[in-house]
């Protein structure tokens, strides 16, 4: 696998991640990410046989609880305090369909 | 102006020798005095004094008070608290006011501890020096030209400067242990899931743990005992049966493995000598210490820098500027609003990790990077389990060097990432670990890292107490 990332690839990544980057930033990240991926290549040489990946280490499985309403005391007004744009108690966003 | 142990402080409070208000005022005085170290983001002045007065009044009225009555503490600013803003040291959350209290601070407050301030960190806890804070860099309490370590650098520096007897931190790849080592204090990272993550700004969910930074092992054990609890708000919390950590008497003779891979490579010779000196003292005290190899330890950092950014990219996707967080002012449509809000709100390191994570999770690379890394993680877990079938504890240095100078590594992200080389494996495997100060190299402190198997936190505290005594 080629680990060098081009400016175009970084630009595509930024788009996927909803980030807007300047030309200078694209250049900088292309270099930095390339050296990081070069380091990560270490793993390519490792033989893991038939082992399975580990996604969590707690050993827990399907933690269930009763399906009941618990009042944690949150109220809508204080939750809305962090919303920058709202109207009549609703969150207001920009138009989605042209 | 330093503090007695927390146990002693509570005794003094209960006997009437000192009031909660006096404790809190002393904290504020020391916070003010240490202003130039940039450890603190916000001070909880009025609310803390009001709370202290209430606690003092309760005592006068003969009411029963908690186990931390009148003890001031500092929370890393990624803990959601109803007092003060919760910024995660990021422009994204600069004005964010939490609507609920983190489980950990709630448990401390229930024991009548008092939060006096919130500490600086690398923004969203991404870093090893606090130089990635979007606000300012925290300096080392021993020498202001050096970093305090990170990401819990503000917590470490503030405790070393006696601003409070303990501070909360979070540890995803070394963020409690590394700054503790750099600042010459104790830093504890528990078993994964021992402490609730509810109400802590998420970084990498399969690695994030909540712990404490203190001046001594007994204080860490006491605080950790109080915050270790299964929480219905965090379904990854696990039960730690042997939970009375503050009972520290042992007398047992342990079998200890010194990690071969952590004593090789680029390691400050003074640190190496310090660790070996402790080994000799442990042997003299009757413990068996021998070298043990965990073959794939040198791969841990590469695994970490795939798994961690992947989880970071996922967790940070929630920041869209709509429900909370930075919202861009000028945007032509919704897509443009997302792009602008995120690009203005995230700093350089958050962007870097989001892009690494997005890359390793994208189709075509997923198997080669992400799945491969998680499989090597399984291999590491197996190798650690093998080692723990022969040894009670594993030891080594916490960091390959002492604190570096401010600016020395900030231009080279890989060099910065390499500072975590001795700490990240512990998070991948989910075991508890502690950094205990054992010496100095050119006047800067360094710590010994001690690791135990999952859920063996109590025994780890007992052994740590003994190590602390060796150098005392």
mmCIF file of N, CA, C and O in Angstrom, chain A residues 9-90:
data_model
loop_
_atom_site.group_PDB
_atom_site.id
_atom_site.type_symbol
_atom_site.label_atom_id
_atom_site.label_comp_id
_atom_site.label_asym_id
_atom_site.label_seq_id
_atom_site.Cartn_x
_atom_site.Cartn_y
_atom_site.Cartn_z
ATOM 1 N N UNK A 9 -5.853 13.657 -2.097
ATOM 2 C CA UNK A 9 -6.439 12.677 -1.170
ATOM 3 C C UNK A 9 -6.834 13.333 0.154
ATOM 4 O O UNK A 9 -7.877 13.020 0.721
ATOM 5 N N UNK A 10 -5.971 14.216 0.645
ATOM 6 C CA UNK A 10 -6.286 14.912 1.898
ATOM 7 C C UNK A 10 -7.526 15.774 1.713
ATOM 8 O O UNK A 10 -8.401 15.845 2.587
ATOM 9 N N UNK A 11 -7.635 16.384 0.549
ATOM 10 C CA UNK A 11 -8.802 17.211 0.261
ATOM 11 C C UNK A 11 -10.075 16.369 0.278
ATOM 12 O O UNK A 11 -11.126 16.787 0.785
ATOM 13 N N UNK A 12 -9.975 15.148 -0.273
ATOM 14 C CA UNK A 12 -11.134 14.249 -0.280
ATOM 15 C C UNK A 12 -11.500 13.828 1.160
ATOM 16 O O UNK A 12 -12.679 13.799 1.544
ATOM 17 N N UNK A 13 -10.467 13.535 1.972
ATOM 18 C CA UNK A 13 -10.697 13.175 3.376
ATOM 19 C C UNK A 13 -11.383 14.305 4.134
ATOM 20 O O UNK A 13 -12.317 14.085 4.899
ATOM 21 N N UNK A 14 -10.890 15.513 3.888
ATOM 22 C CA UNK A 14 -11.460 16.681 4.567
ATOM 23 C C UNK A 14 -12.933 16.811 4.211
ATOM 24 O O UNK A 14 -13.773 17.082 5.075
ATOM 25 N N UNK A 15 -13.254 16.585 2.951
ATOM 26 C CA UNK A 15 -14.648 16.680 2.518
ATOM 27 C C UNK A 15 -15.510 15.625 3.227
ATOM 28 O O UNK A 15 -16.594 15.912 3.712
ATOM 29 N N UNK A 16 -14.982 14.395 3.298
ATOM 30 C CA UNK A 16 -15.713 13.317 3.990
ATOM 31 C C UNK A 16 -15.955 13.665 5.455
ATOM 32 O O UNK A 16 -16.965 13.287 6.044
ATOM 33 N N UNK A 17 -14.985 14.362 6.057
ATOM 34 C CA UNK A 17 -15.060 14.677 7.493
ATOM 35 C C UNK A 17 -15.708 16.033 7.741
ATOM 36 O O UNK A 17 -15.706 16.510 8.867
ATOM 37 N N UNK A 18 -16.255 16.658 6.704
ATOM 38 C CA UNK A 18 -16.878 17.980 6.808
ATOM 39 C C UNK A 18 -15.920 19.006 7.422
ATOM 40 O O UNK A 18 -16.231 19.662 8.411
ATOM 41 N N UNK A 19 -14.729 19.078 6.823
ATOM 42 C CA UNK A 19 -13.769 20.103 7.218
ATOM 43 C C UNK A 19 -13.386 20.902 5.983
ATOM 44 O O UNK A 19 -13.244 20.334 4.898
ATOM 45 N N UNK A 20 -13.240 22.211 6.160
ATOM 46 C CA UNK A 20 -12.815 23.068 5.054
ATOM 47 C C UNK A 20 -11.358 23.437 5.315
ATOM 48 O O UNK A 20 -11.056 24.002 6.366
ATOM 49 N N UNK A 21 -10.464 23.085 4.403
ATOM 50 C CA UNK A 21 -9.044 23.355 4.632
ATOM 51 C C UNK A 21 -8.494 24.278 3.556
ATOM 52 O O UNK A 21 -8.862 24.164 2.385
ATOM 53 N N UNK A 22 -7.608 25.173 3.956
ATOM 54 C CA UNK A 22 -6.954 26.054 2.990
ATOM 55 C C UNK A 22 -5.899 25.256 2.230
ATOM 56 O O UNK A 22 -5.524 24.157 2.631
ATOM 57 N N UNK A 23 -5.410 25.834 1.145
ATOM 58 C CA UNK A 23 -4.392 25.179 0.346
ATOM 59 C C UNK A 23 -3.142 24.881 1.186
ATOM 60 O O UNK A 23 -2.553 23.809 1.101
ATOM 61 N N UNK A 24 -2.794 25.841 2.006
ATOM 62 C CA UNK A 24 -1.632 25.690 2.903
ATOM 63 C C UNK A 24 -1.835 24.521 3.875
ATOM 64 O O UNK A 24 -0.930 23.725 4.105
ATOM 65 N N UNK A 25 -3.042 24.448 4.451
ATOM 66 C CA UNK A 25 -3.350 23.358 5.382
ATOM 67 C C UNK A 25 -3.291 22.001 4.680
ATOM 68 O O UNK A 25 -2.786 21.028 5.236
ATOM 69 N N UNK A 26 -3.823 21.961 3.452
ATOM 70 C CA UNK A 26 -3.798 20.701 2.694
ATOM 71 C C UNK A 26 -2.369 20.208 2.531
ATOM 72 O O UNK A 26 -2.061 19.031 2.739
ATOM 73 N N UNK A 27 -1.491 21.124 2.184
ATOM 74 C CA UNK A 27 -0.071 20.822 1.990
ATOM 75 C C UNK A 27 0.539 20.279 3.286
ATOM 76 O O UNK A 27 1.184 19.238 3.322
ATOM 77 N N UNK A 28 0.269 20.997 4.382
ATOM 78 C CA UNK A 28 0.813 20.639 5.695
ATOM 79 C C UNK A 28 0.317 19.247 6.122
ATOM 80 O O UNK A 28 1.106 18.391 6.523
ATOM 81 N N UNK A 29 -0.982 19.023 6.012
ATOM 82 C CA UNK A 29 -1.537 17.740 6.449
ATOM 83 C C UNK A 29 -1.082 16.587 5.553
ATOM 84 O O UNK A 29 -0.899 15.463 6.033
ATOM 85 N N UNK A 30 -0.887 16.866 4.253
ATOM 86 C CA UNK A 30 -0.404 15.801 3.347
ATOM 87 C C UNK A 30 0.950 15.298 3.843
ATOM 88 O O UNK A 30 1.195 14.092 3.920
ATOM 89 N N UNK A 31 1.824 16.216 4.219
ATOM 90 C CA UNK A 31 3.142 15.831 4.728
ATOM 91 C C UNK A 31 3.054 15.111 6.065
ATOM 92 O O UNK A 31 3.639 14.047 6.254
ATOM 93 N N UNK A 32 2.305 15.701 6.991
ATOM 94 C CA UNK A 32 2.239 15.134 8.343
ATOM 95 C C UNK A 32 1.562 13.762 8.345
ATOM 96 O O UNK A 32 2.042 12.823 8.971
ATOM 97 N N UNK A 33 0.448 13.665 7.634
ATOM 98 C CA UNK A 33 -0.271 12.396 7.610
ATOM 99 C C UNK A 33 0.575 11.308 6.941
ATOM 100 O O UNK A 33 0.561 10.155 7.366
ATOM 101 N N UNK A 34 1.335 11.704 5.916
ATOM 102 C CA UNK A 34 2.192 10.722 5.246
ATOM 103 C C UNK A 34 3.194 10.130 6.214
ATOM 104 O O UNK A 34 3.415 8.915 6.237
ATOM 105 N N UNK A 35 3.813 10.980 7.051
ATOM 106 C CA UNK A 35 4.831 10.437 7.966
ATOM 107 C C UNK A 35 4.167 9.580 9.045
ATOM 108 O O UNK A 35 4.740 8.591 9.500
ATOM 109 N N UNK A 36 2.945 9.926 9.445
ATOM 110 C CA UNK A 36 2.237 9.108 10.434
ATOM 111 C C UNK A 36 1.864 7.745 9.825
ATOM 112 O O UNK A 36 2.063 6.699 10.448
ATOM 113 N N UNK A 37 1.375 7.763 8.590
ATOM 114 C CA UNK A 37 0.999 6.491 7.964
ATOM 115 C C UNK A 37 2.218 5.618 7.661
ATOM 116 O O UNK A 37 2.139 4.401 7.687
ATOM 117 N N UNK A 38 3.324 6.271 7.387
ATOM 118 C CA UNK A 38 4.565 5.525 7.190
ATOM 119 C C UNK A 38 4.921 4.754 8.463
ATOM 120 O O UNK A 38 5.311 3.593 8.421
ATOM 121 N N UNK A 39 4.748 5.413 9.613
ATOM 122 C CA UNK A 39 5.024 4.771 10.895
ATOM 123 C C UNK A 39 4.057 3.609 11.143
ATOM 124 O O UNK A 39 4.452 2.524 11.572
ATOM 125 N N UNK A 40 2.802 3.835 10.835
ATOM 126 C CA UNK A 40 1.764 2.834 11.079
ATOM 127 C C UNK A 40 1.979 1.573 10.236
ATOM 128 O O UNK A 40 1.529 0.487 10.601
ATOM 129 N N UNK A 41 2.700 1.735 9.103
ATOM 130 C CA UNK A 41 2.998 0.603 8.214
ATOM 131 C C UNK A 41 3.641 -0.578 8.946
ATOM 132 O O UNK A 41 3.609 -1.707 8.472
ATOM 133 N N UNK A 42 4.253 -0.290 10.091
ATOM 134 C CA UNK A 42 4.827 -1.304 10.983
ATOM 135 C C UNK A 42 3.930 -2.536 11.093
ATOM 136 O O UNK A 42 4.395 -3.668 11.183
ATOM 137 N N UNK A 43 2.633 -2.293 11.110
ATOM 138 C CA UNK A 43 1.671 -3.369 11.340
ATOM 139 C C UNK A 43 1.542 -4.310 10.150
ATOM 140 O O UNK A 43 1.088 -5.444 10.298
ATOM 141 N N UNK A 44 1.930 -3.814 8.975
ATOM 142 C CA UNK A 44 1.800 -4.640 7.770
ATOM 143 C C UNK A 44 2.583 -5.942 7.851
ATOM 144 O O UNK A 44 2.203 -6.946 7.279
ATOM 145 N N UNK A 45 3.699 -5.890 8.583
ATOM 146 C CA UNK A 45 4.584 -7.046 8.645
ATOM 147 C C UNK A 45 4.130 -8.065 9.683
ATOM 148 O O UNK A 45 4.700 -9.144 9.800
ATOM 149 N N UNK A 46 3.101 -7.728 10.448
ATOM 150 C CA UNK A 46 2.701 -8.605 11.549
ATOM 151 C C UNK A 46 1.761 -9.702 11.064
ATOM 152 O O UNK A 46 0.800 -9.436 10.360
ATOM 153 N N UNK A 47 2.072 -10.930 11.456
ATOM 154 C CA UNK A 47 1.188 -12.044 11.135
ATOM 155 C C UNK A 47 0.281 -12.296 12.326
ATOM 156 O O UNK A 47 0.736 -12.638 13.413
ATOM 157 N N UNK A 48 -1.016 -12.119 12.139
ATOM 158 C CA UNK A 48 -1.943 -12.292 13.264
ATOM 159 C C UNK A 48 -2.708 -13.613 13.191
ATOM 160 O O UNK A 48 -3.608 -13.864 14.007
ATOM 161 N N UNK A 49 -2.355 -14.445 12.238
ATOM 162 C CA UNK A 49 -2.980 -15.762 12.142
ATOM 163 C C UNK A 49 -4.495 -15.671 12.039
ATOM 164 O O UNK A 49 -5.031 -14.891 11.256
ATOM 165 N N UNK A 50 -5.184 -16.465 12.870
ATOM 166 C CA UNK A 50 -6.653 -16.491 12.816
ATOM 167 C C UNK A 50 -7.303 -15.651 13.908
ATOM 168 O O UNK A 50 -8.480 -15.803 14.197
ATOM 169 N N UNK A 51 -6.520 -14.794 14.554
ATOM 170 C CA UNK A 51 -7.082 -14.006 15.655
ATOM 171 C C UNK A 51 -8.200 -13.094 15.171
ATOM 172 O O UNK A 51 -8.210 -12.655 14.027
ATOM 173 N N UNK A 52 -9.123 -12.820 16.074
ATOM 174 C CA UNK A 52 -10.233 -11.914 15.751
ATOM 175 C C UNK A 52 -9.941 -10.527 16.334
ATOM 176 O O UNK A 52 -9.281 -10.408 17.366
ATOM 177 N N UNK A 53 -10.472 -9.477 15.698
ATOM 178 C CA UNK A 53 -10.262 -8.126 16.246
ATOM 179 C C UNK A 53 -10.981 -7.922 17.576
ATOM 180 O O UNK A 53 -11.999 -8.550 17.835
ATOM 181 N N UNK A 54 -10.419 -7.058 18.427
ATOM 182 C CA UNK A 54 -11.052 -6.687 19.701
ATOM 183 C C UNK A 54 -11.593 -5.276 19.587
ATOM 184 O O UNK A 54 -10.845 -4.364 19.268
ATOM 185 N N UNK A 55 -12.888 -5.101 19.831
ATOM 186 C CA UNK A 55 -13.454 -3.753 19.741
ATOM 187 C C UNK A 55 -13.725 -3.149 21.101
ATOM 188 O O UNK A 55 -13.842 -1.945 21.241
ATOM 189 N N UNK A 56 -13.859 -3.971 22.113
ATOM 190 C CA UNK A 56 -13.992 -3.445 23.478
ATOM 191 C C UNK A 56 -13.465 -4.485 24.457
ATOM 192 O O UNK A 56 -13.481 -5.676 24.186
ATOM 193 N N UNK A 57 -12.951 -3.999 25.604
ATOM 194 C CA UNK A 57 -12.194 -4.881 26.490
ATOM 195 C C UNK A 57 -12.908 -5.218 27.801
ATOM 196 O O UNK A 57 -12.336 -5.881 28.654
ATOM 197 N N UNK A 58 -14.161 -4.748 27.963
ATOM 198 C CA UNK A 58 -14.807 -4.927 29.268
ATOM 199 C C UNK A 58 -15.326 -6.345 29.469
ATOM 200 O O UNK A 58 -15.611 -6.747 30.593
ATOM 201 N N UNK A 59 -15.494 -7.112 28.380
ATOM 202 C CA UNK A 59 -16.045 -8.448 28.495
ATOM 203 C C UNK A 59 -17.555 -8.439 28.681
ATOM 204 O O UNK A 59 -18.189 -9.487 28.813
ATOM 205 N N UNK A 60 -18.168 -7.262 28.708
ATOM 206 C CA UNK A 60 -19.616 -7.164 28.878
ATOM 207 C C UNK A 60 -20.323 -7.468 27.561
ATOM 208 O O UNK A 60 -19.775 -7.262 26.487
ATOM 209 N N UNK A 61 -21.552 -7.945 27.687
ATOM 210 C CA UNK A 61 -22.331 -8.271 26.498
ATOM 211 C C UNK A 61 -23.789 -7.884 26.740
ATOM 212 O O UNK A 61 -24.352 -8.257 27.765
ATOM 213 N N UNK A 62 -24.381 -7.150 25.838
ATOM 214 C CA UNK A 62 -25.804 -6.806 25.924
ATOM 215 C C UNK A 62 -26.245 -6.409 27.337
ATOM 216 O O UNK A 62 -26.942 -7.137 28.029
ATOM 217 N N UNK A 63 -25.801 -5.256 27.776
ATOM 218 C CA UNK A 63 -26.213 -4.759 29.090
ATOM 219 C C UNK A 63 -27.636 -4.203 28.973
ATOM 220 O O UNK A 63 -27.873 -3.251 28.240
ATOM 221 N N UNK A 64 -28.571 -4.830 29.676
ATOM 222 C CA UNK A 64 -29.978 -4.454 29.550
ATOM 223 C C UNK A 64 -30.459 -3.718 30.797
ATOM 224 O O UNK A 64 -29.890 -3.854 31.874
ATOM 225 N N UNK A 65 -31.529 -2.956 30.625
ATOM 226 C CA UNK A 65 -32.200 -2.365 31.792
ATOM 227 C C UNK A 65 -33.703 -2.379 31.517
ATOM 228 O O UNK A 65 -34.132 -2.595 30.382
ATOM 229 N N UNK A 66 -34.491 -2.171 32.582
ATOM 230 C CA UNK A 66 -35.942 -2.127 32.395
ATOM 231 C C UNK A 66 -36.306 -0.936 31.514
ATOM 232 O O UNK A 66 -35.692 0.123 31.598
ATOM 233 N N UNK A 67 -37.319 -1.130 30.683
ATOM 234 C CA UNK A 67 -37.741 -0.072 29.775
ATOM 235 C C UNK A 67 -38.687 0.874 30.507
ATOM 236 O O UNK A 67 -39.905 0.794 30.391
ATOM 237 N N UNK A 68 -38.108 1.742 31.323
ATOM 238 C CA UNK A 68 -38.939 2.662 32.081
ATOM 239 C C UNK A 68 -38.360 4.067 32.011
ATOM 240 O O UNK A 68 -37.161 4.249 31.756
ATOM 241 N N UNK A 69 -39.216 5.045 32.232
ATOM 242 C CA UNK A 69 -38.773 6.439 32.159
ATOM 243 C C UNK A 69 -38.146 6.831 33.494
ATOM 244 O O UNK A 69 -38.727 6.618 34.552
ATOM 245 N N UNK A 70 -36.919 7.349 33.436
ATOM 246 C CA UNK A 70 -36.249 7.827 34.647
ATOM 247 C C UNK A 70 -36.111 9.343 34.520
ATOM 248 O O UNK A 70 -35.628 9.830 33.489
ATOM 249 N N UNK A 71 -36.516 10.065 35.510
ATOM 250 C CA UNK A 71 -36.432 11.523 35.437
ATOM 251 C C UNK A 71 -35.071 11.983 35.948
ATOM 252 O O UNK A 71 -34.776 11.900 37.137
ATOM 253 N N UNK A 72 -34.219 12.458 35.034
ATOM 254 C CA UNK A 72 -32.910 12.963 35.443
ATOM 255 C C UNK A 72 -32.939 14.476 35.642
ATOM 256 O O UNK A 72 -31.912 15.102 35.832
ATOM 257 N N UNK A 73 -34.106 15.047 35.512
ATOM 258 C CA UNK A 73 -34.249 16.469 35.831
ATOM 259 C C UNK A 73 -33.757 17.422 34.753
ATOM 260 O O UNK A 73 -33.515 18.593 35.037
ATOM 261 N N UNK A 74 -33.578 16.942 33.510
ATOM 262 C CA UNK A 74 -33.209 17.885 32.452
ATOM 263 C C UNK A 74 -34.473 18.610 32.013
ATOM 264 O O UNK A 74 -35.507 17.991 31.836
ATOM 265 N N UNK A 75 -34.379 19.909 31.804
ATOM 266 C CA UNK A 75 -35.559 20.549 31.232
ATOM 267 C C UNK A 75 -35.195 21.176 29.884
ATOM 268 O O UNK A 75 -34.040 21.531 29.628
ATOM 269 N N UNK A 76 -36.210 21.272 29.039
ATOM 270 C CA UNK A 76 -35.980 21.691 27.653
ATOM 271 C C UNK A 76 -35.359 23.077 27.593
ATOM 272 O O UNK A 76 -34.469 23.333 26.788
ATOM 273 N N UNK A 77 -35.772 23.946 28.480
ATOM 274 C CA UNK A 77 -35.281 25.319 28.410
ATOM 275 C C UNK A 77 -33.760 25.375 28.577
ATOM 276 O O UNK A 77 -33.072 26.022 27.793
ATOM 277 N N UNK A 78 -33.223 24.661 29.600
ATOM 278 C CA UNK A 78 -31.771 24.738 29.782
ATOM 279 C C UNK A 78 -31.055 23.993 28.653
ATOM 280 O O UNK A 78 -29.966 24.381 28.254
ATOM 281 N N UNK A 79 -31.656 22.929 28.135
ATOM 282 C CA UNK A 79 -31.025 22.240 27.002
ATOM 283 C C UNK A 79 -30.952 23.182 25.793
ATOM 284 O O UNK A 79 -29.997 23.152 25.024
ATOM 285 N N UNK A 80 -31.970 24.023 25.642
ATOM 286 C CA UNK A 80 -32.006 24.951 24.506
ATOM 287 C C UNK A 80 -31.055 26.135 24.680
ATOM 288 O O UNK A 80 -30.779 26.848 23.716
ATOM 289 N N UNK A 81 -30.558 26.341 25.908
ATOM 290 C CA UNK A 81 -29.651 27.473 26.141
ATOM 291 C C UNK A 81 -28.387 27.401 25.298
ATOM 292 O O UNK A 81 -27.767 28.421 24.997
ATOM 293 N N UNK A 82 -27.967 26.190 24.925
ATOM 294 C CA UNK A 82 -26.751 26.053 24.118
ATOM 295 C C UNK A 82 -27.020 26.144 22.618
ATOM 296 O O UNK A 82 -26.084 26.121 21.821
ATOM 297 N N UNK A 83 -28.275 26.209 22.239
ATOM 298 C CA UNK A 83 -28.620 26.297 20.809
ATOM 299 C C UNK A 83 -28.463 27.748 20.353
ATOM 300 O O UNK A 83 -29.012 28.656 20.968
ATOM 301 N N UNK A 84 -27.695 27.947 19.276
ATOM 302 C CA UNK A 84 -27.409 29.321 18.858
ATOM 303 C C UNK A 84 -28.568 29.928 18.079
ATOM 304 O O UNK A 84 -28.770 31.123 18.070
ATOM 305 N N UNK A 85 -29.318 29.069 17.355
ATOM 306 C CA UNK A 85 -30.373 29.608 16.514
ATOM 307 C C UNK A 85 -31.667 28.830 16.762
ATOM 308 O O UNK A 85 -31.723 27.625 16.510
ATOM 309 N N UNK A 86 -32.691 29.521 17.297
ATOM 310 C CA UNK A 86 -33.945 28.820 17.590
ATOM 311 C C UNK A 86 -35.136 29.756 17.393
ATOM 312 O O UNK A 86 -34.989 30.987 17.326
ATOM 313 N N UNK A 87 -36.301 29.157 17.294
ATOM 314 C CA UNK A 87 -37.527 29.958 17.141
ATOM 315 C C UNK A 87 -38.684 29.199 17.790
ATOM 316 O O UNK A 87 -38.858 28.004 17.527
ATOM 317 N N UNK A 88 -39.416 29.839 18.658
ATOM 318 C CA UNK A 88 -40.572 29.246 19.346
ATOM 319 C C UNK A 88 -40.229 27.918 20.029
ATOM 320 O O UNK A 88 -41.024 26.973 20.007
ATOM 321 N N UNK A 89 -39.028 27.817 20.592
ATOM 322 C CA UNK A 89 -38.651 26.587 21.286
ATOM 323 C C UNK A 89 -38.178 25.475 20.356
ATOM 324 O O UNK A 89 -37.925 24.352 20.806
ATOM 325 N N UNK A 90 -38.036 25.777 19.050
ATOM 326 C CA UNK A 90 -37.516 24.778 18.111
ATOM 327 C C UNK A 90 -36.125 25.203 17.632
ATOM 328 O O UNK A 90 -35.811 26.397 17.585
#
